Coordinates of C-alpha atoms and ligand atoms in Angstrom, one line a residue:
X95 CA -41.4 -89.9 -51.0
X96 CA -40.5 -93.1 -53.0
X97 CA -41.7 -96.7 -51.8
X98 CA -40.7 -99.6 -50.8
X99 CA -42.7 -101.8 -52.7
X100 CA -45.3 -101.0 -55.1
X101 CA -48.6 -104.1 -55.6
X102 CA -49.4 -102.6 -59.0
X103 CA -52.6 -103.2 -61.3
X104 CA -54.3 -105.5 -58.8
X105 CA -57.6 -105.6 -57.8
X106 CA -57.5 -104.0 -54.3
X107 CA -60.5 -104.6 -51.7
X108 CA -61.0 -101.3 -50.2
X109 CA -63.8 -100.9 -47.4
X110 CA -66.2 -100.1 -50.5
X111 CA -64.9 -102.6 -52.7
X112 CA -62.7 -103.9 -55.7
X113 CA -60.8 -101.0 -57.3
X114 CA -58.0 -101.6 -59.5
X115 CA -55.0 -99.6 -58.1
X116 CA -51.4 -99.6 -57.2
X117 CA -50.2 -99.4 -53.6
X118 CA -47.9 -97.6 -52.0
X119 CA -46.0 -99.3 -49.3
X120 CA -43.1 -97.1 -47.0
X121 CA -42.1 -98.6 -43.8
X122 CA -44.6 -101.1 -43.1
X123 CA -47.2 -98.7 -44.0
X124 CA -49.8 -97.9 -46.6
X125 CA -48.0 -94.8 -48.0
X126 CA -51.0 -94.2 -51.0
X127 CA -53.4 -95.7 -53.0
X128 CA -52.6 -94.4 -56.8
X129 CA -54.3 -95.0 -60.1
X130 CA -53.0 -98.4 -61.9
X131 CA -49.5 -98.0 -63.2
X132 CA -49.0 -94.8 -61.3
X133 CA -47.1 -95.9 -58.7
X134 CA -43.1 -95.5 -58.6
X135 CA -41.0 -97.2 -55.9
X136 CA -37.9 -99.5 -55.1
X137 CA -39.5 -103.0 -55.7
X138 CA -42.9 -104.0 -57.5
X139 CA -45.2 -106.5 -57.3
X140 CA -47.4 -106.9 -60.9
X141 CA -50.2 -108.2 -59.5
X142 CA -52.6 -108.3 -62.9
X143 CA -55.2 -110.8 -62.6
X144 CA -54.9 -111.0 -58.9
X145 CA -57.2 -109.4 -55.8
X146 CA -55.3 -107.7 -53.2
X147 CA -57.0 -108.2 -49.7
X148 CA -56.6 -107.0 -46.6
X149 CA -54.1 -109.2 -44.3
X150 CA -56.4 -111.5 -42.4
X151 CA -57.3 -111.4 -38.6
X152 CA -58.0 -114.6 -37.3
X153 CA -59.3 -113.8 -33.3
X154 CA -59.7 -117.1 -32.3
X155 CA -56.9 -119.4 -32.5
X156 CA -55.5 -122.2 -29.8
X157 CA -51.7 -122.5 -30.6
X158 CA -50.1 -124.7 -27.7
X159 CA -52.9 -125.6 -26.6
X160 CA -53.0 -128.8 -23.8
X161 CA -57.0 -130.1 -23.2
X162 CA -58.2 -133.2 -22.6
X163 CA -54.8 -134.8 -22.2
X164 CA -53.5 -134.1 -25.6
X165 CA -51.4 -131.1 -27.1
X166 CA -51.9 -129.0 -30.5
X167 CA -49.5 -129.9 -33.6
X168 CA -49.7 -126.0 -33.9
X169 CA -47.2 -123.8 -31.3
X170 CA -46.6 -120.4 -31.7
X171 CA -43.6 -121.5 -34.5
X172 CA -45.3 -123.7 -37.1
X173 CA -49.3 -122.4 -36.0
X174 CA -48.3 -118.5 -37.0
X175 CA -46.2 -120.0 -40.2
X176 CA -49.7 -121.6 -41.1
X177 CA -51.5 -118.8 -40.3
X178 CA -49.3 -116.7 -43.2
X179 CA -50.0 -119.5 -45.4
X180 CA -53.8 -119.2 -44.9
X181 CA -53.5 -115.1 -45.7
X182 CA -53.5 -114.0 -42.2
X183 CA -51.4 -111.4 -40.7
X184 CA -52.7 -111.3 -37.0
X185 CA -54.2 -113.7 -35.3
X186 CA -55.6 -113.7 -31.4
X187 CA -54.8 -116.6 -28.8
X188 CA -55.3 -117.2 -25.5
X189 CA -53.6 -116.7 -22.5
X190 CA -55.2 -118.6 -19.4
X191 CA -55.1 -118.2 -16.0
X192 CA -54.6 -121.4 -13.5
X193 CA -56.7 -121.6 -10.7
X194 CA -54.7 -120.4 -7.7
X195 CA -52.5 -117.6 -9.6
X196 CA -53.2 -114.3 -11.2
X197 CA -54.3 -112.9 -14.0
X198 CA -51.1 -111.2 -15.0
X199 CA -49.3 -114.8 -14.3
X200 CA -51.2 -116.2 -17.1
X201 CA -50.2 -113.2 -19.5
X202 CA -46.4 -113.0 -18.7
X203 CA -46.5 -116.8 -19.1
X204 CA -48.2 -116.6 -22.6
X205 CA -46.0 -113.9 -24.0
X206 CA -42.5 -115.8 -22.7
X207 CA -44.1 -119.0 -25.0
X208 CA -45.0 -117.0 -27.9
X209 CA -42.9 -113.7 -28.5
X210 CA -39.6 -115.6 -29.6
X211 CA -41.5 -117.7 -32.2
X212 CA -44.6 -116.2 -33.6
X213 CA -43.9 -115.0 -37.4
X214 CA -47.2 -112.8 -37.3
X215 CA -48.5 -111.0 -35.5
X216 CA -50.7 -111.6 -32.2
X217 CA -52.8 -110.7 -29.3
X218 CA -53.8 -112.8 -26.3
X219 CA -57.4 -112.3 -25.3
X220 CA -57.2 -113.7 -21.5
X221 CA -58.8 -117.0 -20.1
X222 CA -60.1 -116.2 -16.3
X223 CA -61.0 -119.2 -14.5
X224 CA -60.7 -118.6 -10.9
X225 CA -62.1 -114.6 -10.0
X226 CA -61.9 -113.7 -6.7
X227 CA -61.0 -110.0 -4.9
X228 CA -57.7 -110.0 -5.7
X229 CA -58.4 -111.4 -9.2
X230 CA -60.6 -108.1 -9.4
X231 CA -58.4 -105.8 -8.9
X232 CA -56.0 -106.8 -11.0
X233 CA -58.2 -106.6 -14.1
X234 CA -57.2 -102.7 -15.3
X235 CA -53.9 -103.5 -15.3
X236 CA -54.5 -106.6 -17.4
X237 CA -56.5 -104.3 -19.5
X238 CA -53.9 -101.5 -19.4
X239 CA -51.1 -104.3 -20.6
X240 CA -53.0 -105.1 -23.7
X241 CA -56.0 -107.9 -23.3
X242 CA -58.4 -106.1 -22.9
X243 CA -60.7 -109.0 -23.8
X244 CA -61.3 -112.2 -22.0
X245 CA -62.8 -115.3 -22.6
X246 CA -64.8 -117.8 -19.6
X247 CA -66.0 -120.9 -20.1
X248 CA -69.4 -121.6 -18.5
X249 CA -68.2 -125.4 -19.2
X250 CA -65.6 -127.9 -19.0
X251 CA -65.2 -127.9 -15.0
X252 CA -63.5 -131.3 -15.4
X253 CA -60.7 -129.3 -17.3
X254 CA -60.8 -126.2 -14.5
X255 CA -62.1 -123.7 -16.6
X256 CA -65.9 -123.0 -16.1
X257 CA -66.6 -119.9 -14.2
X258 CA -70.0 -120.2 -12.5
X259 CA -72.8 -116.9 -12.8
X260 CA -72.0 -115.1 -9.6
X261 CA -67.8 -114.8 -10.4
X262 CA -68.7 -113.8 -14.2
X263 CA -70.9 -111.2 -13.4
X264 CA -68.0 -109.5 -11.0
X265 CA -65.9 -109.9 -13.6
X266 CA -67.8 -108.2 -15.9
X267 CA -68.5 -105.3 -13.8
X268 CA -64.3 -105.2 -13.6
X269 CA -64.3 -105.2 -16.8
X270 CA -66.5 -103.0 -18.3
X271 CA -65.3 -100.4 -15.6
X272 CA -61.7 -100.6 -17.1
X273 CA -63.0 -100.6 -20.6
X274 CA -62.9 -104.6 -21.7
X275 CA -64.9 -106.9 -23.0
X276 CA -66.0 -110.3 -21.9
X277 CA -66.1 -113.1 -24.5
X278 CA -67.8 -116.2 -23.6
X279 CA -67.8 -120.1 -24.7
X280 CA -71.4 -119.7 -23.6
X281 CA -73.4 -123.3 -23.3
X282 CA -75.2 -124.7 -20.5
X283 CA -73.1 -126.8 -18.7
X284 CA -76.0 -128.4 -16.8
X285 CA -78.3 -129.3 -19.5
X286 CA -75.0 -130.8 -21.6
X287 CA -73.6 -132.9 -18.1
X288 CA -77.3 -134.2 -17.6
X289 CA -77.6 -135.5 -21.1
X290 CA -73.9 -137.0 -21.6
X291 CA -74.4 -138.8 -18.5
X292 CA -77.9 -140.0 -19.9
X293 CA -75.9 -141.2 -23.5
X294 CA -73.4 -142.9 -21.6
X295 CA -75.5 -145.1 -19.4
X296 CA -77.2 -146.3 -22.3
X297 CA -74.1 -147.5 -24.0
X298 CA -74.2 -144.1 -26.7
X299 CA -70.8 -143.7 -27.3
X300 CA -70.7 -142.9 -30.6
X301 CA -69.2 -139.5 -31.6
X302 CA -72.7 -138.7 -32.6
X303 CA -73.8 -138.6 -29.3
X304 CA -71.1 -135.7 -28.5
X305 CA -73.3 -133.3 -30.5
X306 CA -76.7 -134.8 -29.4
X307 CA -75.8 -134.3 -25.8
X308 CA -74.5 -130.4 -26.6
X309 CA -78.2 -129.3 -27.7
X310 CA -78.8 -125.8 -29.5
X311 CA -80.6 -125.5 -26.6
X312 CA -77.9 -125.4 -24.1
X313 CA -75.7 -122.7 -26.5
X314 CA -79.0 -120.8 -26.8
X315 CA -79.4 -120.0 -23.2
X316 CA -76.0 -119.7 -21.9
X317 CA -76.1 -116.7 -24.6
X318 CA -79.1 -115.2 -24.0
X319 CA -77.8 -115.9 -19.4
X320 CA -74.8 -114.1 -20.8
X321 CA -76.4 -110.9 -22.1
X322 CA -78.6 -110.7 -19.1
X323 CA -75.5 -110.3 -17.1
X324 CA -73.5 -108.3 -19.4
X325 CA -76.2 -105.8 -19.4
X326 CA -76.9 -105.7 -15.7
X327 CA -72.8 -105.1 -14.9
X328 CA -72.0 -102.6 -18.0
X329 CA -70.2 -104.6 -20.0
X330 CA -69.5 -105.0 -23.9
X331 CA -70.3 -109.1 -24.5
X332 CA -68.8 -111.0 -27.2
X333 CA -70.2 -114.6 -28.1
X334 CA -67.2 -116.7 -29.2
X335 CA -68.0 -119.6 -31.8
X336 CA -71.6 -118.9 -32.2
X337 CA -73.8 -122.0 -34.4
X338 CA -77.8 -121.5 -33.2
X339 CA -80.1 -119.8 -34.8
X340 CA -81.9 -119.4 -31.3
X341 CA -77.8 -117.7 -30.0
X342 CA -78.1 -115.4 -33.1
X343 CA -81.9 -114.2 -32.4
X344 CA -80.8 -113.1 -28.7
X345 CA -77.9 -111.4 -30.2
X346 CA -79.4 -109.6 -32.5
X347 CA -82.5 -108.2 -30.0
X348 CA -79.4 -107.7 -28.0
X349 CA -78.4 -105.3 -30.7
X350 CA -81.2 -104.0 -31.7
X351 CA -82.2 -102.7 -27.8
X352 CA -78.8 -101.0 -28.6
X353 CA -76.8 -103.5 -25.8
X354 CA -72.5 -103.7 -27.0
X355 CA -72.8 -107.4 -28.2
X356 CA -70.9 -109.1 -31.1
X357 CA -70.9 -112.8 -32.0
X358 CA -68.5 -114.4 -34.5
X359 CA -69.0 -117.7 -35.7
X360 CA -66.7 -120.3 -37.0
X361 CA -65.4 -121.9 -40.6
X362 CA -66.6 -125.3 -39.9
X363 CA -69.8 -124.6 -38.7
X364 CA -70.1 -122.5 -43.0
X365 CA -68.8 -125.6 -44.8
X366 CA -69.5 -128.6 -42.4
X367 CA -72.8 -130.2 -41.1
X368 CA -73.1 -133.1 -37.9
X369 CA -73.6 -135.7 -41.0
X370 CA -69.9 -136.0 -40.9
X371 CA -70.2 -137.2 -37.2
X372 CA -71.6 -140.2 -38.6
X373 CA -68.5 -141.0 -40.8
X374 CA -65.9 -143.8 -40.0
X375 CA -63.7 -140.8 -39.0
X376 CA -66.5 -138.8 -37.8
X377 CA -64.5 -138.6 -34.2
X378 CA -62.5 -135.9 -36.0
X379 CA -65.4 -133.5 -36.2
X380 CA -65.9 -133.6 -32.3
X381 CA -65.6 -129.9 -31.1
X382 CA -67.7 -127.4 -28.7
X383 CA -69.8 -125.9 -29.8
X384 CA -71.0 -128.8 -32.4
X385 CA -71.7 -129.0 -35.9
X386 CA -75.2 -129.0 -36.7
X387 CA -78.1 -128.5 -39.3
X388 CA -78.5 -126.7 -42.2
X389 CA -80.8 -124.5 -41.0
X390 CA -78.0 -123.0 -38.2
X391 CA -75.4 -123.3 -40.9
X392 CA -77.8 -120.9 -43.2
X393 CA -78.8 -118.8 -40.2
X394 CA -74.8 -117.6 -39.6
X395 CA -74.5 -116.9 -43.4
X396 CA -77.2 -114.4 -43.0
X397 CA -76.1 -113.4 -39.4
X398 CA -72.7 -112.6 -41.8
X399 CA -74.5 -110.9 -44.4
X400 CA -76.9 -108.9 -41.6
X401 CA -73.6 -107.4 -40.5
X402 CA -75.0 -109.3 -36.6
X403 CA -72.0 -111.6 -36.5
X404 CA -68.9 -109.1 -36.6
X405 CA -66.3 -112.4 -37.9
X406 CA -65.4 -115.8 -38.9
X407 CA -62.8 -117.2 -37.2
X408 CA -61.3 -120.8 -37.1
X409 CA -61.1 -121.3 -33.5
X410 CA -58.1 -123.6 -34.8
X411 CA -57.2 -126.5 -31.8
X412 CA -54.6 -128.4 -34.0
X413 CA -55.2 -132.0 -32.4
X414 CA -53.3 -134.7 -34.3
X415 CA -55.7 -137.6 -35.9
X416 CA -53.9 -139.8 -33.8
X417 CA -54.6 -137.8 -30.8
X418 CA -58.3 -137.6 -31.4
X419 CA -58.5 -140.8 -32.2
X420 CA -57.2 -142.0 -29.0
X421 CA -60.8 -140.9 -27.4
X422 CA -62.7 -142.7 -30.7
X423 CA -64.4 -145.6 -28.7
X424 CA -66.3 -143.1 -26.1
X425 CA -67.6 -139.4 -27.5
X426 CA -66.9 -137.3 -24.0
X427 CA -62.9 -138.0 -24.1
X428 CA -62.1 -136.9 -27.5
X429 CA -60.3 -133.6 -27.5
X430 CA -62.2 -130.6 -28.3
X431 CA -61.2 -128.5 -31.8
X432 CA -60.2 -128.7 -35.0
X433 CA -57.3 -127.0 -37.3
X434 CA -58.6 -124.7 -39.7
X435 CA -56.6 -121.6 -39.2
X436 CA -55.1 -121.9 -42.9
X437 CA -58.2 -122.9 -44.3
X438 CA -60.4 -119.8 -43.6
X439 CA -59.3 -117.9 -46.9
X440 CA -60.0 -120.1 -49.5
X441 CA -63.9 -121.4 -47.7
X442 CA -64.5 -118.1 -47.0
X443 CA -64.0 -116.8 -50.3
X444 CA -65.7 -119.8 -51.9
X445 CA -68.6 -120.5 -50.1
X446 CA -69.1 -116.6 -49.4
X447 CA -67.9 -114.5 -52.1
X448 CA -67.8 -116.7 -55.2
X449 CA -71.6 -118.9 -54.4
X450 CA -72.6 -115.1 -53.7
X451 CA -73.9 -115.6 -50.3
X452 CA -71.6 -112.4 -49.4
X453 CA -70.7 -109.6 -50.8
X454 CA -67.2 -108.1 -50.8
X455 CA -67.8 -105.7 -48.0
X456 CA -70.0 -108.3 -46.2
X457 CA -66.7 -111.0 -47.0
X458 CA -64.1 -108.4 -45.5
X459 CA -66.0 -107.9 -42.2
X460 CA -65.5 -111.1 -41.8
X461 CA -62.2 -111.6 -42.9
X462 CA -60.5 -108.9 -41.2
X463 CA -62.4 -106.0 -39.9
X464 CA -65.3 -106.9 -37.9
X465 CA -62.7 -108.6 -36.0
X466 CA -59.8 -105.3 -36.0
X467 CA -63.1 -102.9 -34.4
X468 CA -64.3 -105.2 -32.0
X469 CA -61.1 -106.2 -30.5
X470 CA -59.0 -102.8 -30.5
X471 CA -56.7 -103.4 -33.5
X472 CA -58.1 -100.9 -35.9
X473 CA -57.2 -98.5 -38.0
X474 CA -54.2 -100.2 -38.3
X475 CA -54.9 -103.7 -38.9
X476 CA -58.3 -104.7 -41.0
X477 CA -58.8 -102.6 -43.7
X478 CA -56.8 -101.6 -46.6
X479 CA -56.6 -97.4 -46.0
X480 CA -53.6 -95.0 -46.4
X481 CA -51.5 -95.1 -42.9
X482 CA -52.7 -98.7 -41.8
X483 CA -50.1 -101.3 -41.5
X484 CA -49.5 -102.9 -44.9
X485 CA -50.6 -105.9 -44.2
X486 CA -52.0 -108.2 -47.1
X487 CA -53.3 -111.3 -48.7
X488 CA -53.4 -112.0 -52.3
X489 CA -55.0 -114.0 -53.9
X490 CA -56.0 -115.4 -57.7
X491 CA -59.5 -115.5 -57.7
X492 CA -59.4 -117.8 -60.9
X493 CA -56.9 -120.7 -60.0
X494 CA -58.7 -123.6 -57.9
X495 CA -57.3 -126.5 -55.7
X496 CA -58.7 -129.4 -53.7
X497 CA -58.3 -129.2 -49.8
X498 CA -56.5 -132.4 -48.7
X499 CA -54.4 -133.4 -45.8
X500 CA -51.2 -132.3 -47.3
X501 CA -52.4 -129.0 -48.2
X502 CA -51.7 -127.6 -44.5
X503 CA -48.8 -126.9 -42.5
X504 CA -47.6 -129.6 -40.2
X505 CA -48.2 -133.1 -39.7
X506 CA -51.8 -132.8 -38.5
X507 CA -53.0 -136.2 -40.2
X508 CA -56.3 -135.2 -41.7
X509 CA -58.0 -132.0 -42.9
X510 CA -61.8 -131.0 -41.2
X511 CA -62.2 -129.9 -45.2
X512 CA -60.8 -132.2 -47.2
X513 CA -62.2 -132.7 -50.6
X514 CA -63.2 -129.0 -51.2
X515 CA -62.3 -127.6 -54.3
X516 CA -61.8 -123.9 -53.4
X517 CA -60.6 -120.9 -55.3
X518 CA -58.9 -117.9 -53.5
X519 CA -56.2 -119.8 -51.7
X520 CA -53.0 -117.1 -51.1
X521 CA -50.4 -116.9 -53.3
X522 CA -48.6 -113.7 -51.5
X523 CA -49.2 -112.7 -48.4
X524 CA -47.6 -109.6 -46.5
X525 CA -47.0 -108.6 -42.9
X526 CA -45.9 -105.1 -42.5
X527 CA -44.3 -104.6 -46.3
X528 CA -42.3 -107.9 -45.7
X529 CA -43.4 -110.6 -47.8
X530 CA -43.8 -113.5 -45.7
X531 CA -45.4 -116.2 -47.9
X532 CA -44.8 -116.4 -51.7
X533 CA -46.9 -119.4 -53.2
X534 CA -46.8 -121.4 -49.8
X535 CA -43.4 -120.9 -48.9
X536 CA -42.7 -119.0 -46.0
X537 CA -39.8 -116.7 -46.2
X538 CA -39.8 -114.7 -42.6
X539 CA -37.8 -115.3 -39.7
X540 CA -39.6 -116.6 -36.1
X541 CA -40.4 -113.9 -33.7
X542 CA -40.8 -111.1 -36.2
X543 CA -44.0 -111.1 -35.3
X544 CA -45.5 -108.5 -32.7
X545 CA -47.4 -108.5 -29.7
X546 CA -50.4 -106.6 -30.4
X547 CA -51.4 -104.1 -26.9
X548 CA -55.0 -103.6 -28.0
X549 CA -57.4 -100.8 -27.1
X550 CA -59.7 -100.8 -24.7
X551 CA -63.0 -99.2 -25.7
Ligands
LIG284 O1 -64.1 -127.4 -29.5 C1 -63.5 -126.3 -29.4 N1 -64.0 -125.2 -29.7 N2 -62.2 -126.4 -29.0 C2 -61.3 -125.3 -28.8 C3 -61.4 -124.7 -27.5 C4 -62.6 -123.8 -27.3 O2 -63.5 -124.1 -26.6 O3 -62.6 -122.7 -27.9
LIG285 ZN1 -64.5 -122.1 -26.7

């Protein structure tokens, strides 16, 4: 059988590691892996010098996303163009479900905003906010119709979104009955309202304040809250955006009494610290969970390395600098987020692979397939193995650039990681055997992307 496209002589990051190789591409699918040179087909990619990756899988991304009165730069259009850029080939969003309507509602709504425009390919892990009998039974067939995972928030009731215990621990039991999993934005909203109230009456403003009054305490215990339930109801437990030490610890005894919990933890919290808070634009760096010490920051790096945290993802929430700026005199009404979703690559590869605090099967858990087994996608997406979708990033481990404002997509007005000087940025990146990015420029068509049905376990 002749390919489509041969990647010849690169250095190709199978499960074990780097082996130079060609590959075999037919279809949209890995058709072999063949000794360098060997490989015969209708195009060919000389990729000397270059490491062939696995396409990304970003799980946490907020395209279109309204909070807090303002609106992400990134829709489903320009955030899944950025997402190619960054070396991704699937990323996850959210659908949510309004208070007063079902489940399904929020799903059907989701898919009608992003199926015409996404140019990779995506899953919806679903947002419940309002669980009631109805709400209950509607869950398999949310499950059956491909989100299998959700997310609730055990904060932000201002916005409508927290879920209080009793609710969440119905849902679980729904879920883990129809074979889901729950994720959780897990911190306590109690402890955080009690001590933003306490900032504000003393005149603490400051967007320093916004991670003072968001404790590692309060992520600590809605964690360890959240496995206690999990357990009791039979449900797998994800932790989504994970940055205590104190989270990790009750993760990993989660684990190691053999409970079905995974955590991933975030880009920002890798490569940032909450020093930048108290910057003149430290209002950027406002997001939930927050930045904090360099002992938490070291703790996920070994959480990554451990194998305990199954991802990084960027939880990208593409607010404009003007639009966070519009909350910059008081801490509690700047929007939540920041972009990052074509920045995950190049940090990742940097700070992990090339400082040596990961390895390159450590570095690809995180990259793609910690993310493809927890959340139904592999063997298709994730690794690079004969019959999975060919799906790739590549990238040249020796060229370097600085992060800056202008190095991402869309008119965001400032980069979270600007002045890093990375290496492995993408120079090719390839969804199904397509080429979709060459050297920054994208070269797909909107809505060639898929909708992803994942599996339920
Ligand atoms: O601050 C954050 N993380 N913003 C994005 C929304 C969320 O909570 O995931
Ligand atoms: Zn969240």
């Amino acid at each position: 059988m002749t390919a489509d496209l041969v990647l010849a002589r690169g250095r190709v990051a199978l499960p074990a590691g780097l082996v130079e190789a060609d590959l075999l591409v037919k279809d949209g699918r890995i058709l072999d892996i063949v000794d360098p040179g060997a490989g015969r087909g209708d195009a060919v990619e000389d990729l000397r010098g270059r490491v062939v990756l696995p396409g990304g899988i970003d799980p946490h991304v907020h395209f279109l996303i309204g909070f807090m009165g303002q609106r992400s730069v990134y829709d489903f259009g320009n955030g899944t163009v950025a997402a190619l850029r960054g070396g991704n080939t699937t990323v996850i969003d959210f659908a949510l479900q309004r208070r007063g309507r079902s489940l399904m509602d929020g799903l059907k709504h989701r898919r009608v905003q992003a199926d015409r425009h996404v140019a990779c390919d995506y899953g919806l892990h679903l947002i419940a906010t309002d669980v009631n009998a109805a709400v209950l039974a509607e869950v398999p067939a949310v499950v059956a119709a491909g989100a299998h995972s959700f997310k609730v928030y055990t904060v932000y009731e201002k916005e409508q979104l927290k879920v209080e215990d009793g609710p969440l621990h119905d849902l679980m039991r729904a879920l883990g009955a129809a074979g889901g999993i729950m994720g959780l934005h897990a911190e306590n909203a109690s402890l955080i309202d009690h001590a933003i109230a306490k900032h504000l009456a003393a005149g603490e403003t400051a967007p320093r304040f916004h991670a003072l009054s968001r404790p590692a305490l309060a992520e600590t215990e809605a964690v360890t809250r959240g496995l206690l339930l999990a357990e009791d109801a039979g449900c797998p437990l994800h932790i989504f955006h994970l940055n205590a030490a104190g989270a990790l610890a009750a993760i990993e005894a989660a684990q190691a009494r053999g409970q079905r919990a995974t955590a991933e933890t975030c880009t920002h919290y890798l490569a940032l610290t909450a020093e930048v808070m108290d910057r003149p634009d430290g209002h950027l760096f406002v997001m939930s969970p927050p930045l904090r010490d360099t002992v938490h920051q070291a703790r996920m790096w070994d959480g990554l390395a451990r194998g305990s945290l199954c991802a990084v993802t960027s939880d990208d929430a593409s607010y404009s600098a003007a639009a966070k700026a519009l909350g910059a005199e008081s801490f509690e009404r700047i929007a939540n987020g920041v972009p990052g979703v074509e920045a995950r690559l190049p940090l990742l590869w940097t700070l992990g692979v090339e400082s040596g605090r990961l390895t390159i099967p450590q570095f690809l858990r995180a990259w793609s397939s910690g993310a493809a087994e927890t959340f139904g996608l592999a063997p298709e997406k994730g690794s690079i193995v004969v019959g999975a979708d060919a799906d790739f990033a590549v990238i040249d481990p020796n060229s370097r650039r600085m992060m800056t404002t202008e190095s991402h997509y869309g008119a965001i007005g400032y980069n979270p990681f600007e002045g890093f000087d990375l290496a492995g940025w993408p120079v090719l990146t390839i969804r199904r055997g397509a080429i979709a990015v060459r050297d920054g420029a994208w070269l797909g068509r909107a809505g060639e992307g898929r909708f992803l049905t994942r599996r339920a376990h």
